[in-house]
JSON list of C-alpha atoms in Angstrom, two decimals:
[
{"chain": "A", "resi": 1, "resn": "UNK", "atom": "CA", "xyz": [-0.45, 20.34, -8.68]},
{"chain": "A", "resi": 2, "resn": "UNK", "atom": "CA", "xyz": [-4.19, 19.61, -8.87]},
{"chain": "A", "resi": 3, "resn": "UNK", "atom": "CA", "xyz": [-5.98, 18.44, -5.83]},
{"chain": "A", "resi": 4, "resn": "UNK", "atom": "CA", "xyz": [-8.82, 16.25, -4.96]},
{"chain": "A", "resi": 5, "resn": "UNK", "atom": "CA", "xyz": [-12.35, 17.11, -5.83]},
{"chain": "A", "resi": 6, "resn": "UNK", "atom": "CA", "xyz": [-15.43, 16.71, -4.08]},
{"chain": "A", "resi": 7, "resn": "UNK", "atom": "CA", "xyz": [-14.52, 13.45, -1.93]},
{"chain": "A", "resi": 8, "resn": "UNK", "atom": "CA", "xyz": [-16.57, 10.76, 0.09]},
{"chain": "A", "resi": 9, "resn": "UNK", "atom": "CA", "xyz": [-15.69, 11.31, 3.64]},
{"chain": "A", "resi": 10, "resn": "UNK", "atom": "CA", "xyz": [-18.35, 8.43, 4.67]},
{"chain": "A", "resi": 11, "resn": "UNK", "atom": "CA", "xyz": [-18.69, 5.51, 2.57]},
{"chain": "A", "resi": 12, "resn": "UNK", "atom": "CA", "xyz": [-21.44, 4.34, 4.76]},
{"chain": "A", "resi": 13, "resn": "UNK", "atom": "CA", "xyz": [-23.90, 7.12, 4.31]},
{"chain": "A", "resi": 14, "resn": "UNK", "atom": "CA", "xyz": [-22.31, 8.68, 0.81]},
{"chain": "A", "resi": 15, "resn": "UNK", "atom": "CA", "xyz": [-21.69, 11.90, 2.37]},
{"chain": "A", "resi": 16, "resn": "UNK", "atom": "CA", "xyz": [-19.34, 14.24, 0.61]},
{"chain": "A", "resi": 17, "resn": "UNK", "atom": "CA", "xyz": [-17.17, 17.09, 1.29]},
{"chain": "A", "resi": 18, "resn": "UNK", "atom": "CA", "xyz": [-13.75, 18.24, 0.89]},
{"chain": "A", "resi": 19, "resn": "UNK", "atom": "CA", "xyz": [-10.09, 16.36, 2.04]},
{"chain": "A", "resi": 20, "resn": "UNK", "atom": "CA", "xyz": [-10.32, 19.55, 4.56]},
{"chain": "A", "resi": 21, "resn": "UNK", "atom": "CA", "xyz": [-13.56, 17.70, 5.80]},
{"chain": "A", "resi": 22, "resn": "UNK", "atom": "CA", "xyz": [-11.50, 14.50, 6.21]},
{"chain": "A", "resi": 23, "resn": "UNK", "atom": "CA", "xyz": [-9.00, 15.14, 7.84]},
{"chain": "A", "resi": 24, "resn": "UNK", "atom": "CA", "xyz": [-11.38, 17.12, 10.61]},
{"chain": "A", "resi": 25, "resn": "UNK", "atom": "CA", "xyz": [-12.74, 13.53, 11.03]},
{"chain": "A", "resi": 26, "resn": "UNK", "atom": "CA", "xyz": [-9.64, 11.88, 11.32]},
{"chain": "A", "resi": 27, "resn": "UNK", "atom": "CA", "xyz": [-8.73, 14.67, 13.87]},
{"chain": "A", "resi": 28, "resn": "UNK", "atom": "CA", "xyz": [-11.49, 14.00, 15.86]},
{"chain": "A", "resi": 29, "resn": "UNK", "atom": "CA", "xyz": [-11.71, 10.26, 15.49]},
{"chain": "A", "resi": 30, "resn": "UNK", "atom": "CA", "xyz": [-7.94, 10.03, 16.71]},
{"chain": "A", "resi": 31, "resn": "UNK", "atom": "CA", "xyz": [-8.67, 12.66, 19.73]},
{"chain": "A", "resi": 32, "resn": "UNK", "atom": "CA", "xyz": [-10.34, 9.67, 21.21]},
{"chain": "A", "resi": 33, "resn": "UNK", "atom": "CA", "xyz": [-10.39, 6.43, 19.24]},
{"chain": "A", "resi": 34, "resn": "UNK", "atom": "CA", "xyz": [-11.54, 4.02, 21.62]},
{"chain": "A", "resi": 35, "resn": "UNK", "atom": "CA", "xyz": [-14.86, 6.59, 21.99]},
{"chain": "A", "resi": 36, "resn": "UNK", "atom": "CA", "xyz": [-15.11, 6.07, 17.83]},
{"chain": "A", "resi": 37, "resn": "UNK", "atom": "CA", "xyz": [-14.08, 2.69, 17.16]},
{"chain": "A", "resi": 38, "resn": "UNK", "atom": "CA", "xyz": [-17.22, 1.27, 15.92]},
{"chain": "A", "resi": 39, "resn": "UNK", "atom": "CA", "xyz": [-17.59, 3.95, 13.34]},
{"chain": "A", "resi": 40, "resn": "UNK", "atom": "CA", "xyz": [-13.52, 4.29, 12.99]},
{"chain": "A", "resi": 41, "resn": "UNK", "atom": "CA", "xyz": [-13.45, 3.10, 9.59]},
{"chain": "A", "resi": 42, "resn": "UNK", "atom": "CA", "xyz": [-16.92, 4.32, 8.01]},
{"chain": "A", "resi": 43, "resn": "UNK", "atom": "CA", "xyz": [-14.75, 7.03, 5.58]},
{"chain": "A", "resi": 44, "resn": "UNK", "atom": "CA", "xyz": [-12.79, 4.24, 4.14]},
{"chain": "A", "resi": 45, "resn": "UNK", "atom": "CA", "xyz": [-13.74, 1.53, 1.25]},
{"chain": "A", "resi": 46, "resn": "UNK", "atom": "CA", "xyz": [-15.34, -1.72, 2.64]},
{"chain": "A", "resi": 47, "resn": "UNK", "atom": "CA", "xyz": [-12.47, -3.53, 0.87]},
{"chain": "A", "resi": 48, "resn": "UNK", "atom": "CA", "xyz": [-10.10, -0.93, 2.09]},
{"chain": "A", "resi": 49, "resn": "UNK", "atom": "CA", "xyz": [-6.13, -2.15, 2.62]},
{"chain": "A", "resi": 50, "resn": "UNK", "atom": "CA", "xyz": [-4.72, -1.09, 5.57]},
{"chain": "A", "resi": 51, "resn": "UNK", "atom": "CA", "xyz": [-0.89, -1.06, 5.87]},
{"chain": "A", "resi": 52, "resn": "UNK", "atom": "CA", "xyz": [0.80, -0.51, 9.44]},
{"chain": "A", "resi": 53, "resn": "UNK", "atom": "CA", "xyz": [4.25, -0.66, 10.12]},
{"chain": "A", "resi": 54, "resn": "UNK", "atom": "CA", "xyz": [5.26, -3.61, 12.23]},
{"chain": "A", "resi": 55, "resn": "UNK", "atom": "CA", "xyz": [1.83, -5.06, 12.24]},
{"chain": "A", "resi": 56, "resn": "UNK", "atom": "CA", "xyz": [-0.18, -6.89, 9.56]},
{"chain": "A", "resi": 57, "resn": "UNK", "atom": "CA", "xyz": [-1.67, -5.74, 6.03]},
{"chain": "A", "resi": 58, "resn": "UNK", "atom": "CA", "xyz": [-5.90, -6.34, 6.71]},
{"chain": "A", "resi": 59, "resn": "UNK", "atom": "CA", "xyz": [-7.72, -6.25, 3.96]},
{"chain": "A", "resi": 60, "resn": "UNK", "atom": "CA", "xyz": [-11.63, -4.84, 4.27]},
{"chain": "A", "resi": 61, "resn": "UNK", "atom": "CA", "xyz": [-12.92, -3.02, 7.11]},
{"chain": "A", "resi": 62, "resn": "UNK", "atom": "CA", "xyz": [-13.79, -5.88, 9.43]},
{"chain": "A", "resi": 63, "resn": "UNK", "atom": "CA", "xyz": [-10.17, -7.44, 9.27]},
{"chain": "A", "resi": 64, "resn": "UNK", "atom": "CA", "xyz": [-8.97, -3.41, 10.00]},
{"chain": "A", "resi": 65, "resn": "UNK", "atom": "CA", "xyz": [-11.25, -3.30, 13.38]},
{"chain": "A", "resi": 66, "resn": "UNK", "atom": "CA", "xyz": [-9.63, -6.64, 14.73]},
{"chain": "A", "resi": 67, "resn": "UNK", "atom": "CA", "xyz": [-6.58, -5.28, 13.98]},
{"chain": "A", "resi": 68, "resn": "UNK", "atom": "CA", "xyz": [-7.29, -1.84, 15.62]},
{"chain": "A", "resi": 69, "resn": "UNK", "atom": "CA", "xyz": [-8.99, -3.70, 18.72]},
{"chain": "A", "resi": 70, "resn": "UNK", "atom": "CA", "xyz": [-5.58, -5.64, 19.23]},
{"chain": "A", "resi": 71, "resn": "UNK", "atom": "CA", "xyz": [-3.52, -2.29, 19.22]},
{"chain": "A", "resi": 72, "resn": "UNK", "atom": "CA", "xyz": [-6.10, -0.77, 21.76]},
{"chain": "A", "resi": 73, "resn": "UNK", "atom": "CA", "xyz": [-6.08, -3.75, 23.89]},
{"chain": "A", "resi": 74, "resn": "UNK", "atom": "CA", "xyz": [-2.50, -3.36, 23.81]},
{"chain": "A", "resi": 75, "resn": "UNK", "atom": "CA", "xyz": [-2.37, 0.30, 24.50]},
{"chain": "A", "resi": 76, "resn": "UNK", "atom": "CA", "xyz": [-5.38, 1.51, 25.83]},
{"chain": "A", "resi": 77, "resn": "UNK", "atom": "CA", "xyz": [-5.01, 5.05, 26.02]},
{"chain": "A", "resi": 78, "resn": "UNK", "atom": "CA", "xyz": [-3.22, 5.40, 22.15]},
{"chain": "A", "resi": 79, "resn": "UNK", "atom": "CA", "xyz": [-4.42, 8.84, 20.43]},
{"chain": "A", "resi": 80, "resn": "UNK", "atom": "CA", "xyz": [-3.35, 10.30, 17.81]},
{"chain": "A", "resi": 81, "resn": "UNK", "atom": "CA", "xyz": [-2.33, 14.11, 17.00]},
{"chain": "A", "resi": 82, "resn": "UNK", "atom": "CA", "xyz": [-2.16, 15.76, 13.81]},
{"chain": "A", "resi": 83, "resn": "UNK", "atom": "CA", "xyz": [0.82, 17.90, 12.59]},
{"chain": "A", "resi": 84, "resn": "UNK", "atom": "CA", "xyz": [0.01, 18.57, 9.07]},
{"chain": "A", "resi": 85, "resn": "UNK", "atom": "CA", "xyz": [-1.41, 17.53, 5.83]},
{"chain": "A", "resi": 86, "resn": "UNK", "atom": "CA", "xyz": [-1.46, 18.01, 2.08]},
{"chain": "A", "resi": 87, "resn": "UNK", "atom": "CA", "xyz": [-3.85, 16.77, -0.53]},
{"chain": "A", "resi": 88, "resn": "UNK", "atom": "CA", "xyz": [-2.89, 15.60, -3.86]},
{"chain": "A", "resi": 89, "resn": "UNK", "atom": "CA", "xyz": [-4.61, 14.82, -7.22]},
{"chain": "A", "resi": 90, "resn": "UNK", "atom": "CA", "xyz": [-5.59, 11.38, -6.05]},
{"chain": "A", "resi": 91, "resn": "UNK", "atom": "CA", "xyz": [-4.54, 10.79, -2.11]},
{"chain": "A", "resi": 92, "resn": "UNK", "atom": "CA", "xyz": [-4.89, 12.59, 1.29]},
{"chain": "A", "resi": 93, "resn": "UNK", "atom": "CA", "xyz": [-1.23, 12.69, 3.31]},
{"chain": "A", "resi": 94, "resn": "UNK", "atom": "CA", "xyz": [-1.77, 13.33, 6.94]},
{"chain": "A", "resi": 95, "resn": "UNK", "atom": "CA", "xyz": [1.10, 13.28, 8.80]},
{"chain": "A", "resi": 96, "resn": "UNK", "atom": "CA", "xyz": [0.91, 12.51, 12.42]},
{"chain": "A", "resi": 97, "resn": "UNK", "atom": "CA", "xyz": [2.22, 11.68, 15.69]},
{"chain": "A", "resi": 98, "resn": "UNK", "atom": "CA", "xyz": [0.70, 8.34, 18.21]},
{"chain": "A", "resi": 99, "resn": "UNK", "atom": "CA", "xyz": [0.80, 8.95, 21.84]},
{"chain": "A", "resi": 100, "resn": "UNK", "atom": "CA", "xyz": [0.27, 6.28, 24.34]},
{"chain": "A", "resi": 101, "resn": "UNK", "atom": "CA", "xyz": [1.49, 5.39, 27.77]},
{"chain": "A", "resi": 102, "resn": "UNK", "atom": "CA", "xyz": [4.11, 2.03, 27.80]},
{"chain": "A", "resi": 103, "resn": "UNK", "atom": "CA", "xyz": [4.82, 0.94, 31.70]},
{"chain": "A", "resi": 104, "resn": "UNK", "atom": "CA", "xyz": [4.52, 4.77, 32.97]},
{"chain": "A", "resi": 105, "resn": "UNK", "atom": "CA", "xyz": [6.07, 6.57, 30.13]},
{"chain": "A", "resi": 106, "resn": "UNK", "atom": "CA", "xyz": [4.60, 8.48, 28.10]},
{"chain": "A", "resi": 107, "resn": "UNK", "atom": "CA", "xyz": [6.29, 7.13, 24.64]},
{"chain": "A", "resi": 108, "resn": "UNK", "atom": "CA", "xyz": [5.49, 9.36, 21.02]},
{"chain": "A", "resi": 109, "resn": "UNK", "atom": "CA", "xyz": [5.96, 8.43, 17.41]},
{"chain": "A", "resi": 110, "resn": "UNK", "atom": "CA", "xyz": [6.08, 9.46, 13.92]},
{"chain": "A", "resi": 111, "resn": "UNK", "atom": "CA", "xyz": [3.45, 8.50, 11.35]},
{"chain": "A", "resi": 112, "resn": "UNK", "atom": "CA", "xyz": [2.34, 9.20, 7.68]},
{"chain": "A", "resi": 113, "resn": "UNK", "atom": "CA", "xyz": [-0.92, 7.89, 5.95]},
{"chain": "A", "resi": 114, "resn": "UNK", "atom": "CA", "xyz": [-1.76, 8.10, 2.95]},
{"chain": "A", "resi": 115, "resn": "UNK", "atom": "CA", "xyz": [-5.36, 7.77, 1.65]},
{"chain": "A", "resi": 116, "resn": "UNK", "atom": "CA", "xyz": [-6.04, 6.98, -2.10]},
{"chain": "A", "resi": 117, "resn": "UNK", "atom": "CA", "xyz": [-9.33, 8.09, -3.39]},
{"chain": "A", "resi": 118, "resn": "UNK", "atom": "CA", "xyz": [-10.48, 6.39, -6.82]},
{"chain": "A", "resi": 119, "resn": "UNK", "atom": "CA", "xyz": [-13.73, 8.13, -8.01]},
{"chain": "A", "resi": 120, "resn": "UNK", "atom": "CA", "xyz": [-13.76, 10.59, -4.90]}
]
């Protein structure tokens, strides 16, 4: 299998590294979201399409923040931990588990995203 390249892991300043390097910032980023959310979507496209189960398709990165403001004011103390990842010829596939707190239980789920990179 051939893997990704030299990648753009921030679209706002152009810097590049490797999918190792991006998934270090979606690590931290999901550690503590709320800390990161005005810079939560600088690795992705500006006309990026996000795709959440149960919740609405945004397309670009403004629509993405409402959306990701909603789920916060929702559930406040949502993080997300990292179990593994893979890299393929064109896509990053993190696979992941949410955390948050629902009444006063602390509730987990399963989650996969995939990132497609066109010309890194």
């Amino acid at each position: 299998m051939t893997t990704l390249g030299p990648i753009t892991t921030n679209t706002k300043t152009g810097a590049k590294g490797s999918a190792s390097d991006f998934v270090a910032n979606f690590e931290r980023l999901w550690a503590h979201p709320t800390r990161h959310l005005d810079s939560f979507l600088d690795s992705l496209s500006p006309d990026v399409r996000l795709v959440a189960p149960l919740g609405m398709v945004t397309a670009g990165r403004a629509a993405g923040l409402r959306s990701l403001r909603r789920t916060f004011a929702a559930l406040p103390d949502m993080r997300g931990e990292v179990d593994r990842w893979a890299e393929t010829n064109d896509a990053v596939l993190i696979e992941m588990r949410f955390i948050a707190t629902i009444g006063r239980h602390r509730v987990e789920w399963p989650n996969i995203d995939r990132f497609r990179f066109e010309n890194g």
